[in-house]
mmCIF file of C-alpha atoms and ligand atoms in Angstrom:
data_model
loop_
_atom_site.group_PDB
_atom_site.id
_atom_site.type_symbol
_atom_site.label_atom_id
_atom_site.label_comp_id
_atom_site.label_asym_id
_atom_site.label_seq_id
_atom_site.Cartn_x
_atom_site.Cartn_y
_atom_site.Cartn_z
ATOM 1 C CA MET A 17 80.075 17.693 30.554
ATOM 2 C CA ALA A 18 77.704 16.268 27.989
ATOM 3 C CA ALA A 19 74.402 15.005 29.287
ATOM 4 C CA PRO A 20 73.870 11.250 28.931
ATOM 5 C CA ARG A 21 72.190 10.076 25.795
ATOM 6 C CA SER A 22 68.544 9.383 26.245
ATOM 7 C CA LEU A 23 66.070 8.331 23.647
ATOM 8 C CA ALA A 24 62.469 7.545 24.205
ATOM 9 C CA LEU A 25 59.970 6.630 21.570
ATOM 10 C CA TRP A 26 56.313 6.658 22.344
ATOM 11 C CA ASN A 27 54.905 4.464 19.708
ATOM 12 C CA CYS A 28 51.213 4.781 19.337
ATOM 13 C CA CYS A 29 50.928 1.361 17.789
ATOM 14 C CA GLY A 30 52.875 -0.225 20.617
ATOM 15 C CA ARG A 31 52.139 -0.663 24.264
ATOM 16 C CA ARG A 32 53.528 2.480 25.798
ATOM 17 C CA TRP A 33 50.782 4.705 24.629
ATOM 18 C CA SER A 34 47.047 4.573 24.643
ATOM 19 C CA ARG A 35 44.831 3.444 21.805
ATOM 20 C CA ALA A 36 43.939 7.053 21.156
ATOM 21 C CA MET A 37 47.442 7.524 19.769
ATOM 22 C CA ARG A 38 47.328 4.659 17.293
ATOM 23 C CA GLY A 39 48.638 5.538 13.902
ATOM 24 C CA CYS A 40 50.795 8.322 15.289
ATOM 25 C CA GLN A 41 54.186 8.408 17.034
ATOM 26 C CA LEU A 42 55.987 10.738 19.379
ATOM 27 C CA LEU A 43 59.762 10.679 19.460
ATOM 28 C CA GLY A 44 61.582 12.219 22.395
ATOM 29 C CA LEU A 45 65.330 12.865 22.537
ATOM 30 C CA ARG A 46 67.571 14.722 24.943
ATOM 31 C CA SER A 47 70.164 17.053 23.486
ATOM 32 C CA SER A 48 73.890 16.212 23.572
ATOM 33 C CA TRP A 49 73.208 12.702 22.368
ATOM 34 C CA PRO A 50 76.506 11.597 20.905
ATOM 35 C CA GLY A 51 76.173 11.522 17.172
ATOM 36 C CA ALA A 52 72.390 11.565 16.771
ATOM 37 C CA PRO A 53 71.603 7.899 15.963
ATOM 38 C CA LEU A 54 68.563 8.486 13.796
ATOM 39 C CA SER A 55 70.344 10.971 11.590
ATOM 40 C CA ALA A 56 73.320 8.695 11.122
ATOM 41 C CA ARG A 57 71.135 5.956 9.756
ATOM 42 C CA LEU A 58 68.697 7.889 7.674
ATOM 43 C CA LEU A 59 71.508 9.902 6.263
ATOM 44 C CA SER A 60 73.710 7.213 5.008
ATOM 45 C CA GLN A 61 70.912 6.225 2.672
ATOM 46 C CA GLU A 62 69.620 9.640 1.754
ATOM 47 C CA LYS A 63 72.976 11.337 1.186
ATOM 48 C CA ARG A 64 74.042 8.870 -1.456
ATOM 49 C CA ALA A 65 71.380 9.829 -3.944
ATOM 50 C CA THR A 66 70.377 13.221 -5.222
ATOM 51 C CA GLU A 67 66.955 11.810 -5.935
ATOM 52 C CA THR A 68 64.339 11.668 -3.259
ATOM 53 C CA HIS A 69 60.612 11.128 -2.941
ATOM 54 C CA PHE A 70 57.641 13.388 -2.946
ATOM 55 C CA GLY A 71 54.870 11.046 -1.867
ATOM 56 C CA PHE A 72 55.129 8.111 -4.312
ATOM 57 C CA GLU A 73 56.833 10.268 -6.934
ATOM 58 C CA THR A 74 60.608 10.248 -7.429
ATOM 59 C CA VAL A 75 61.927 13.780 -7.702
ATOM 60 C CA SER A 76 65.282 15.509 -7.464
ATOM 61 C CA GLU A 77 66.280 16.899 -4.062
ATOM 62 C CA GLU A 78 66.188 20.390 -5.533
ATOM 63 C CA GLU A 79 62.586 19.931 -6.651
ATOM 64 C CA LYS A 80 61.169 18.540 -3.430
ATOM 65 C CA GLY A 81 61.233 21.748 -1.352
ATOM 66 C CA GLY A 82 59.292 23.681 -3.979
ATOM 67 C CA LYS A 83 56.683 20.966 -4.309
ATOM 68 C CA VAL A 84 56.177 20.785 -0.540
ATOM 69 C CA TYR A 85 55.907 24.576 -0.476
ATOM 70 C CA GLN A 86 53.139 24.498 -3.104
ATOM 71 C CA VAL A 87 51.203 21.872 -1.132
ATOM 72 C CA PHE A 88 51.054 23.962 2.040
ATOM 73 C CA GLU A 89 50.541 27.219 0.199
ATOM 74 C CA SER A 90 47.542 25.622 -1.449
ATOM 75 C CA VAL A 91 45.998 24.082 1.704
ATOM 76 C CA ALA A 92 46.829 26.838 4.239
ATOM 77 C CA LYS A 93 43.373 28.426 4.428
ATOM 78 C CA LYS A 94 41.571 25.092 4.808
ATOM 79 C CA TYR A 95 44.320 23.365 6.807
ATOM 80 C CA ASP A 96 42.684 23.531 10.234
ATOM 81 C CA VAL A 97 39.210 22.561 9.129
ATOM 82 C CA MET A 98 40.633 19.679 7.068
ATOM 83 C CA ASN A 99 42.444 18.310 10.095
ATOM 84 C CA ASP A 100 39.285 18.320 12.168
ATOM 85 C CA MET A 101 37.279 16.676 9.403
ATOM 86 C CA MET A 102 39.861 14.024 8.449
ATOM 87 C CA SER A 103 40.636 12.974 11.990
ATOM 88 C CA LEU A 104 37.241 13.718 13.569
ATOM 89 C CA GLY A 105 39.125 15.980 15.955
ATOM 90 C CA ILE A 106 41.601 13.282 17.034
ATOM 91 C CA HIS A 107 44.622 15.367 15.962
ATOM 92 C CA ARG A 108 43.737 17.731 18.837
ATOM 93 C CA LEU A 109 44.226 14.911 21.347
ATOM 94 C CA TRP A 110 47.582 13.948 19.809
ATOM 95 C CA LYS A 111 48.742 17.554 20.107
ATOM 96 C CA ASP A 112 47.463 17.794 23.706
ATOM 97 C CA LEU A 113 49.364 14.607 24.532
ATOM 98 C CA LEU A 114 52.552 16.080 23.085
ATOM 99 C CA ILE A 115 52.254 19.034 25.487
ATOM 100 C CA TRP A 116 51.445 16.802 28.474
ATOM 101 C CA LYS A 117 54.488 14.665 27.705
ATOM 102 C CA MET A 118 56.567 17.835 27.340
ATOM 103 C CA HIS A 119 55.314 19.166 30.691
ATOM 104 C CA PRO A 120 57.042 22.536 30.219
ATOM 105 C CA LEU A 121 57.961 24.486 33.337
ATOM 106 C CA PRO A 122 57.541 28.268 33.609
ATOM 107 C CA GLY A 123 60.493 29.924 31.897
ATOM 108 C CA THR A 124 60.733 27.328 29.087
ATOM 109 C CA GLN A 125 62.016 28.606 25.737
ATOM 110 C CA LEU A 126 60.349 26.516 23.035
ATOM 111 C CA LEU A 127 61.125 26.370 19.337
ATOM 112 C CA ASP A 128 58.264 24.871 17.318
ATOM 113 C CA VAL A 129 59.631 24.031 13.874
ATOM 114 C CA ALA A 130 57.213 23.475 10.982
ATOM 115 C CA GLY A 131 54.799 25.128 13.400
ATOM 116 C CA GLY A 132 52.323 26.030 10.641
ATOM 117 C CA THR A 133 49.127 27.561 11.980
ATOM 118 C CA GLY A 134 50.303 27.508 15.590
ATOM 119 C CA ASP A 135 48.460 24.573 17.183
ATOM 120 C CA ILE A 136 51.452 23.469 19.261
ATOM 121 C CA ALA A 137 52.399 27.033 20.228
ATOM 122 C CA PHE A 138 48.895 27.900 21.480
ATOM 123 C CA ARG A 139 48.697 24.722 23.520
ATOM 124 C CA PHE A 140 52.119 25.442 25.000
ATOM 125 C CA LEU A 141 51.056 28.965 26.024
ATOM 126 C CA ASN A 142 47.845 27.677 27.627
ATOM 127 C CA TYR A 143 49.792 25.053 29.542
ATOM 128 C CA VAL A 144 52.543 27.327 30.889
ATOM 129 C CA GLN A 145 50.020 29.988 31.796
ATOM 130 C CA SER A 146 47.928 27.589 33.843
ATOM 131 C CA GLN A 147 51.071 26.150 35.492
ATOM 132 C CA HIS A 148 52.234 29.653 36.370
ATOM 133 C CA GLN A 149 48.849 30.677 37.783
ATOM 134 C CA ARG A 150 48.730 27.541 39.913
ATOM 135 C CA LYS A 151 52.210 28.257 41.231
ATOM 136 C CA GLN A 152 51.296 31.846 42.084
ATOM 137 C CA LYS A 153 48.143 30.779 43.923
ATOM 138 C CA ARG A 154 50.123 28.251 45.940
ATOM 139 C CA GLN A 155 52.688 30.898 46.840
ATOM 140 C CA LEU A 156 50.043 33.410 47.874
ATOM 141 C CA ARG A 157 48.286 30.821 50.005
ATOM 142 C CA ALA A 158 51.568 29.907 51.695
ATOM 143 C CA GLN A 159 52.342 33.543 52.542
ATOM 144 C CA GLN A 160 49.148 34.756 54.156
ATOM 145 C CA SER A 161 50.895 37.415 56.239
ATOM 146 C CA LEU A 162 52.308 39.425 53.339
ATOM 147 C CA SER A 163 52.938 43.160 53.637
ATOM 148 C CA TRP A 164 51.175 45.565 51.248
ATOM 149 C CA GLU A 165 54.444 46.012 49.387
ATOM 150 C CA GLU A 166 54.834 42.303 48.921
ATOM 151 C CA ILE A 167 51.247 41.894 47.718
ATOM 152 C CA ALA A 168 51.739 44.750 45.206
ATOM 153 C CA LYS A 169 54.900 43.019 43.959
ATOM 154 C CA GLU A 170 53.015 39.753 43.460
ATOM 155 C CA TYR A 171 50.409 41.590 41.380
ATOM 156 C CA GLN A 172 53.136 43.210 39.281
ATOM 157 C CA ASN A 173 54.624 39.787 38.651
ATOM 158 C CA GLU A 174 51.225 38.524 37.624
ATOM 159 C CA GLU A 175 51.558 40.680 34.519
ATOM 160 C CA ASP A 176 54.049 38.180 33.258
ATOM 161 C CA SER A 177 51.415 35.482 33.212
ATOM 162 C CA LEU A 178 53.723 33.012 31.443
ATOM 163 C CA GLY A 179 56.497 33.020 34.014
ATOM 164 C CA GLY A 180 59.028 34.021 31.339
ATOM 165 C CA SER A 181 58.122 31.227 28.917
ATOM 166 C CA HIS A 182 58.307 31.904 25.214
ATOM 167 C CA VAL A 183 57.513 30.055 21.999
ATOM 168 C CA MET A 184 59.005 30.738 18.601
ATOM 169 C CA VAL A 185 57.006 29.321 15.692
ATOM 170 C CA CYS A 186 59.250 28.688 12.705
ATOM 171 C CA ASP A 187 57.891 27.577 9.347
ATOM 172 C CA ILE A 188 59.092 27.752 5.765
ATOM 173 C CA ASN A 189 55.665 28.669 4.403
ATOM 174 C CA LYS A 190 54.432 32.274 4.471
ATOM 175 C CA GLU A 191 50.787 31.313 3.941
ATOM 176 C CA MET A 192 50.728 28.869 6.860
ATOM 177 C CA LEU A 193 52.282 31.502 9.127
ATOM 178 C CA LYS A 194 49.787 34.098 7.915
ATOM 179 C CA VAL A 195 46.870 31.867 8.935
ATOM 180 C CA GLY A 196 48.592 31.185 12.263
ATOM 181 C CA LYS A 197 49.049 34.879 12.992
ATOM 182 C CA GLN A 198 45.393 35.593 12.168
ATOM 183 C CA LYS A 199 44.343 32.797 14.534
ATOM 184 C CA ALA A 200 46.582 34.176 17.287
ATOM 185 C CA LEU A 201 45.036 37.601 16.897
ATOM 186 C CA ALA A 202 41.492 36.244 16.905
ATOM 187 C CA GLN A 203 42.103 34.038 19.937
ATOM 188 C CA GLY A 204 43.995 36.666 21.924
ATOM 189 C CA TYR A 205 47.495 35.149 21.942
ATOM 190 C CA ARG A 206 50.098 37.891 21.978
ATOM 191 C CA ALA A 207 52.612 37.651 24.816
ATOM 192 C CA GLY A 208 55.362 35.062 24.682
ATOM 193 C CA LEU A 209 54.832 34.275 21.002
ATOM 194 C CA ALA A 210 56.854 35.045 17.865
ATOM 195 C CA TRP A 211 56.608 33.924 14.232
ATOM 196 C CA VAL A 212 59.652 33.372 12.052
ATOM 197 C CA LEU A 213 59.947 32.320 8.427
ATOM 198 C CA GLY A 214 62.690 29.715 8.277
ATOM 199 C CA ASP A 215 63.839 26.342 7.007
ATOM 200 C CA ALA A 216 64.232 23.412 9.419
ATOM 201 C CA GLU A 217 67.435 22.550 7.532
ATOM 202 C CA GLU A 218 68.969 25.958 8.148
ATOM 203 C CA LEU A 219 67.461 27.511 11.234
ATOM 204 C CA PRO A 220 67.872 31.279 11.615
ATOM 205 C CA PHE A 221 68.871 31.014 15.308
ATOM 206 C CA ASP A 222 72.057 31.033 17.361
ATOM 207 C CA ASP A 223 73.473 27.912 18.980
ATOM 208 C CA ASP A 224 72.240 26.719 22.414
ATOM 209 C CA LYS A 225 69.176 28.937 22.439
ATOM 210 C CA PHE A 226 66.167 26.749 23.256
ATOM 211 C CA ASP A 227 65.140 24.355 26.042
ATOM 212 C CA ILE A 228 62.782 22.366 23.844
ATOM 213 C CA TYR A 229 62.463 21.791 20.099
ATOM 214 C CA THR A 230 59.199 20.410 18.713
ATOM 215 C CA ILE A 231 58.278 19.320 15.220
ATOM 216 C CA ALA A 232 54.714 18.054 14.776
ATOM 217 C CA PHE A 233 53.691 16.442 11.477
ATOM 218 C CA GLY A 234 56.565 18.349 9.895
ATOM 219 C CA ILE A 235 59.637 16.143 9.619
ATOM 220 C CA ARG A 236 57.980 13.947 6.971
ATOM 221 C CA ASN A 237 58.070 16.911 4.596
ATOM 222 C CA VAL A 238 61.713 17.880 5.076
ATOM 223 C CA THR A 239 64.119 16.935 2.260
ATOM 224 C CA HIS A 240 67.231 16.256 4.377
ATOM 225 C CA ILE A 241 65.994 14.927 7.709
ATOM 226 C CA ASP A 242 69.588 14.496 8.894
ATOM 227 C CA GLN A 243 70.269 18.183 8.332
ATOM 228 C CA ALA A 244 67.130 19.160 10.250
ATOM 229 C CA LEU A 245 68.212 16.954 13.166
ATOM 230 C CA GLN A 246 71.662 18.498 13.219
ATOM 231 C CA GLU A 247 70.081 21.926 13.297
ATOM 232 C CA ALA A 248 67.792 20.868 16.157
ATOM 233 C CA HIS A 249 70.849 19.709 18.063
ATOM 234 C CA ARG A 250 72.698 22.944 17.379
ATOM 235 C CA VAL A 251 69.956 25.302 18.583
ATOM 236 C CA LEU A 252 69.083 23.257 21.670
ATOM 237 C CA LYS A 253 70.830 24.044 24.943
ATOM 238 C CA PRO A 254 72.851 21.133 26.366
ATOM 239 C CA GLY A 255 70.323 18.816 27.994
ATOM 240 C CA GLY A 256 67.494 20.346 25.940
ATOM 241 C CA ARG A 257 64.731 18.143 24.597
ATOM 242 C CA PHE A 258 63.653 17.193 21.057
ATOM 243 C CA LEU A 259 60.033 16.097 20.624
ATOM 244 C CA CYS A 260 58.724 14.868 17.316
ATOM 245 C CA LEU A 261 55.093 13.967 16.624
ATOM 246 C CA GLU A 262 54.546 12.024 13.429
ATOM 247 C CA PHE A 263 52.468 9.281 11.804
ATOM 248 C CA SER A 264 53.599 5.695 12.228
ATOM 249 C CA GLN A 265 52.976 2.395 10.475
ATOM 250 C CA VAL A 266 50.131 0.191 11.635
ATOM 251 C CA ASN A 267 51.182 -3.424 12.271
ATOM 252 C CA ASN A 268 47.876 -5.180 12.790
ATOM 253 C CA PRO A 269 46.840 -6.476 9.304
ATOM 254 C CA LEU A 270 43.117 -5.812 9.767
ATOM 255 C CA ILE A 271 43.595 -2.302 11.137
ATOM 256 C CA SER A 272 46.212 -1.681 8.478
ATOM 257 C CA ARG A 273 43.677 -2.605 5.768
ATOM 258 C CA LEU A 274 41.108 -0.179 7.231
ATOM 259 C CA TYR A 275 43.776 2.483 7.670
ATOM 260 C CA ASP A 276 44.749 2.190 4.012
ATOM 261 C CA LEU A 277 41.140 2.186 2.892
ATOM 262 C CA TYR A 278 40.449 5.345 4.815
ATOM 263 C CA SER A 279 43.748 6.980 3.792
ATOM 264 C CA PHE A 280 43.582 6.312 0.073
ATOM 265 C CA GLN A 281 39.828 6.204 -0.574
ATOM 266 C CA VAL A 282 38.496 8.839 1.809
ATOM 267 C CA ILE A 283 41.161 11.467 2.498
ATOM 268 C CA PRO A 284 41.777 12.674 -1.092
ATOM 269 C CA VAL A 285 37.999 12.875 -1.562
ATOM 270 C CA LEU A 286 37.677 15.021 1.568
ATOM 271 C CA GLY A 287 40.588 17.110 0.275
ATOM 272 C CA GLU A 288 38.757 17.703 -2.982
ATOM 273 C CA VAL A 289 35.370 18.412 -1.418
ATOM 274 C CA ILE A 290 36.520 20.649 1.443
ATOM 275 C CA ALA A 291 39.730 22.222 0.173
ATOM 276 C CA GLY A 292 39.266 21.785 -3.574
ATOM 277 C CA ASP A 293 42.639 20.050 -3.567
ATOM 278 C CA TRP A 294 42.820 16.310 -4.233
ATOM 279 C CA LYS A 295 46.538 16.298 -5.055
ATOM 280 C CA SER A 296 47.765 17.794 -1.778
ATOM 281 C CA TYR A 297 45.796 15.255 0.221
ATOM 282 C CA GLN A 298 47.008 12.441 -2.006
ATOM 283 C CA TYR A 299 50.518 13.679 -1.158
ATOM 284 C CA LEU A 300 49.633 13.619 2.569
ATOM 285 C CA VAL A 301 48.692 9.942 2.555
ATOM 286 C CA GLU A 302 51.548 8.927 0.263
ATOM 287 C CA SER A 303 54.082 10.782 2.395
ATOM 288 C CA ILE A 304 52.768 8.999 5.491
ATOM 289 C CA ARG A 305 53.266 5.668 3.729
ATOM 290 C CA ARG A 306 56.797 6.615 2.598
ATOM 291 C CA PHE A 307 57.886 7.795 6.048
ATOM 292 C CA PRO A 308 60.157 5.330 7.938
ATOM 293 C CA SER A 309 58.407 3.043 10.421
ATOM 294 C CA GLN A 310 58.628 3.692 14.149
ATOM 295 C CA ILE A 311 61.135 0.814 14.483
ATOM 296 C CA ARG A 312 63.503 2.450 11.966
ATOM 297 C CA ILE A 313 63.129 5.846 13.569
ATOM 298 C CA LYS A 314 63.943 4.378 16.987
ATOM 299 C CA ILE A 315 67.237 2.849 15.886
HETATM 300 C C1 LIG B 7 49.025 18.330 2.909
HETATM 301 O O1 LIG B 7 49.586 17.821 4.085
HETATM 302 C C2 LIG B 7 48.841 17.872 5.203
HETATM 303 C C3 LIG B 7 47.597 18.442 5.261
HETATM 304 C C4 LIG B 7 46.886 18.441 6.457
HETATM 305 O O2 LIG B 7 45.649 18.994 6.514
HETATM 306 C C5 LIG B 7 47.429 17.873 7.615
HETATM 307 C C6 LIG B 7 48.678 17.286 7.554
HETATM 308 C C7 LIG B 7 49.291 16.707 8.786
HETATM 309 C C8 LIG B 7 48.344 15.930 9.647
HETATM 310 C C9 LIG B 7 47.822 16.328 10.838
HETATM 311 C C10 LIG B 7 48.107 17.657 11.396
HETATM 312 C C11 LIG B 7 46.942 15.394 11.632
HETATM 313 C C12 LIG B 7 45.487 15.345 11.231
HETATM 314 C C13 LIG B 7 45.241 14.595 9.982
HETATM 315 C C14 LIG B 7 44.854 13.271 9.879
HETATM 316 C C15 LIG B 7 44.624 12.369 11.019
HETATM 317 C C16 LIG B 7 44.638 12.709 8.496
HETATM 318 C C17 LIG B 7 45.515 11.559 8.150
HETATM 319 C C18 LIG B 7 44.698 10.296 8.150
HETATM 320 C C19 LIG B 7 45.195 9.043 8.199
HETATM 321 C C20 LIG B 7 46.630 8.768 8.263
HETATM 322 C C21 LIG B 7 44.251 7.884 8.203
HETATM 323 C C22 LIG B 7 44.035 7.277 9.564
HETATM 324 C C23 LIG B 7 43.358 8.224 10.439
HETATM 325 C C24 LIG B 7 43.444 8.168 11.754
HETATM 326 C C25 LIG B 7 44.191 7.131 12.510
HETATM 327 C C26 LIG B 7 42.775 9.228 12.534
HETATM 328 C C27 LIG B 7 41.477 8.777 13.005
HETATM 329 C C28 LIG B 7 40.431 8.985 12.015
HETATM 330 C C29 LIG B 7 39.174 8.594 12.222
HETATM 331 C C30 LIG B 7 38.769 7.956 13.478
HETATM 332 C C31 LIG B 7 38.173 8.834 11.157
HETATM 333 C C32 LIG B 7 37.538 7.551 10.725
HETATM 334 C C33 LIG B 7 36.223 7.847 10.056
HETATM 335 C C34 LIG B 7 35.160 7.061 10.084
HETATM 336 C C35 LIG B 7 35.160 5.787 10.815
HETATM 337 C C36 LIG B 7 33.871 7.474 9.434
HETATM 338 C C37 LIG B 7 33.773 7.566 7.917
HETATM 339 C C38 LIG B 7 34.655 6.683 7.124
HETATM 340 C C39 LIG B 7 34.259 5.945 6.032
HETATM 341 C C40 LIG B 7 32.863 5.828 5.581
HETATM 342 C C41 LIG B 7 35.302 5.271 5.219
HETATM 343 C C42 LIG B 7 35.542 3.859 5.550
HETATM 344 C C43 LIG B 7 35.952 3.728 6.931
HETATM 345 C C44 LIG B 7 36.850 2.842 7.321
HETATM 346 C C45 LIG B 7 37.483 1.939 6.370
HETATM 347 C C46 LIG B 7 37.181 2.803 8.776
HETATM 348 C C47 LIG B 7 38.169 3.893 9.128
HETATM 349 C C48 LIG B 7 39.337 3.242 9.705
HETATM 350 C C49 LIG B 7 40.398 3.905 10.089
HETATM 351 C C50 LIG B 7 40.537 5.372 10.041
HETATM 352 C C51 LIG B 7 41.544 3.106 10.569
HETATM 353 C C52 LIG B 7 41.848 3.478 11.956
HETATM 354 C C53 LIG B 7 43.160 2.974 12.260
HETATM 355 C C54 LIG B 7 43.789 3.239 13.385
HETATM 356 C C55 LIG B 7 43.151 4.079 14.450
HETATM 357 C C56 LIG B 7 45.159 2.726 13.554
HETATM 358 C C57 LIG B 7 49.400 17.287 6.352
HETATM 359 O O3 LIG B 7 50.618 16.751 6.288
HETATM 360 C C1 SAM B 8 51.400 19.243 8.364
HETATM 361 S S1 SAM B 8 51.972 20.839 8.698
HETATM 362 C C2 SAM B 8 52.203 20.794 10.444
HETATM 363 C C3 SAM B 8 51.824 22.077 11.098
HETATM 364 C C4 SAM B 8 51.729 22.037 12.603
HETATM 365 N N1 SAM B 8 52.984 21.633 13.187
HETATM 366 C C5 SAM B 8 50.621 21.149 13.055
HETATM 367 O O1 SAM B 8 50.903 20.191 13.758
HETATM 368 O O2 SAM B 8 49.474 21.400 12.732
HETATM 369 C C6 SAM B 8 53.621 20.764 8.096
HETATM 370 C C7 SAM B 8 54.310 22.097 8.097
HETATM 371 O O3 SAM B 8 55.686 21.881 7.820
HETATM 372 C C8 SAM B 8 56.155 23.001 7.117
HETATM 373 N N2 SAM B 8 57.441 22.671 6.493
HETATM 374 C C9 SAM B 8 57.677 21.835 5.466
HETATM 375 N N3 SAM B 8 58.994 21.778 5.188
HETATM 376 C C10 SAM B 8 59.603 22.614 6.062
HETATM 377 C C11 SAM B 8 60.955 23.002 6.278
HETATM 378 N N4 SAM B 8 61.953 22.507 5.528
HETATM 379 N N5 SAM B 8 61.221 23.877 7.261
HETATM 380 C C12 SAM B 8 60.227 24.386 8.023
HETATM 381 N N6 SAM B 8 58.929 24.072 7.860
HETATM 382 C C13 SAM B 8 58.615 23.190 6.899
HETATM 383 C C14 SAM B 8 55.034 23.303 6.154
HETATM 384 O O4 SAM B 8 55.124 24.597 5.598
HETATM 385 C C15 SAM B 8 53.817 23.083 7.051
HETATM 386 O O5 SAM B 8 53.414 24.269 7.650
#
């Protein structure tokens, strides 16, 4: 039987989340929701036209994917340093909060779509590893009179330090994945991690495969959001969870003014100075502005 529909939106401009999350939103859904409400609404508008937006530009739907590809191909090498500089490290806290909200248990199969350079995947692996180690310690403490055989077995199990958890990073951009793989190598992430080139709108996975689907700062760039949501639903096991981290609109007029000032006057300049790429960072701020507000996403 289908699991009951459940939708939770953690709106960083609202009351449910801390000030640290202002300007950013986390959307949580449970799989088997009847008829994905967000998709239904966004779709009806987007399906009608073959034109769409790329930041403030109007482009054809066919063009958008290529333009988004060029943006991330161009920024890939400077992507991580840009995020730290633009947000003064705050994006790390948002990503940590996503994992804490997810609270994955050992054995979780995660699909991180638009996973880019692997920030969500690495956090997930750290989290499940520490959960698993804690569980093992508790078990060992509870069984103080173990036989040698049993102790040896526990040590063998310790080899699987993730408790069977696994994360699949899926992204459409080869360059972003390349940087992610280099980071994984340098930071010693190997077990429980795989990288796949793929489109959120047409995922290269079987049905009912994952416990959790995440998409962090990715959905804004997808041409047919409805299609991506349908794909998320398809690859999630019944009762699986969908977690989306994305920018939101700021409602307070004063903060909104400062937000705009920073977005439009500072970010493209940083993009030019650090990444030699004004245009891609102009696209970033325009795409944030074009993305539906948290209220629209919720309904
Ligand atoms: C090409 O596409 C992309 C490329 C990428 O590299 C990344 C992404 C996807 C994004 C991420 C993975 C997340 C990380 C990226 C960002 C946070 C950049 C996006 C920035 C904004 C939407 C603007 C608002 C920024 C924040 C809410 C984050 C917090 C930032 C700060 C605290 C830095 C503020 C800096 C200063 C106060 C010092 C220097 C500033 C000035 C001298 C300029 C004038 C300053 C102001 C007017 C005050 C600044 C006011 C604000 C930032 C407003 C704060 C508002 C709220 C907290 C609601 C990608 O797709
Ligand atoms: C802003 S980055 C986010 C990366 C990572 N999730 C993070 O939080 O740092 C957006 C990513 O979405 C990817 N992307 C854009 N359109 C996509 C699509 N249709 N399918 C899969 N990935 C896509 C880009 O290649 C890029 O790596």
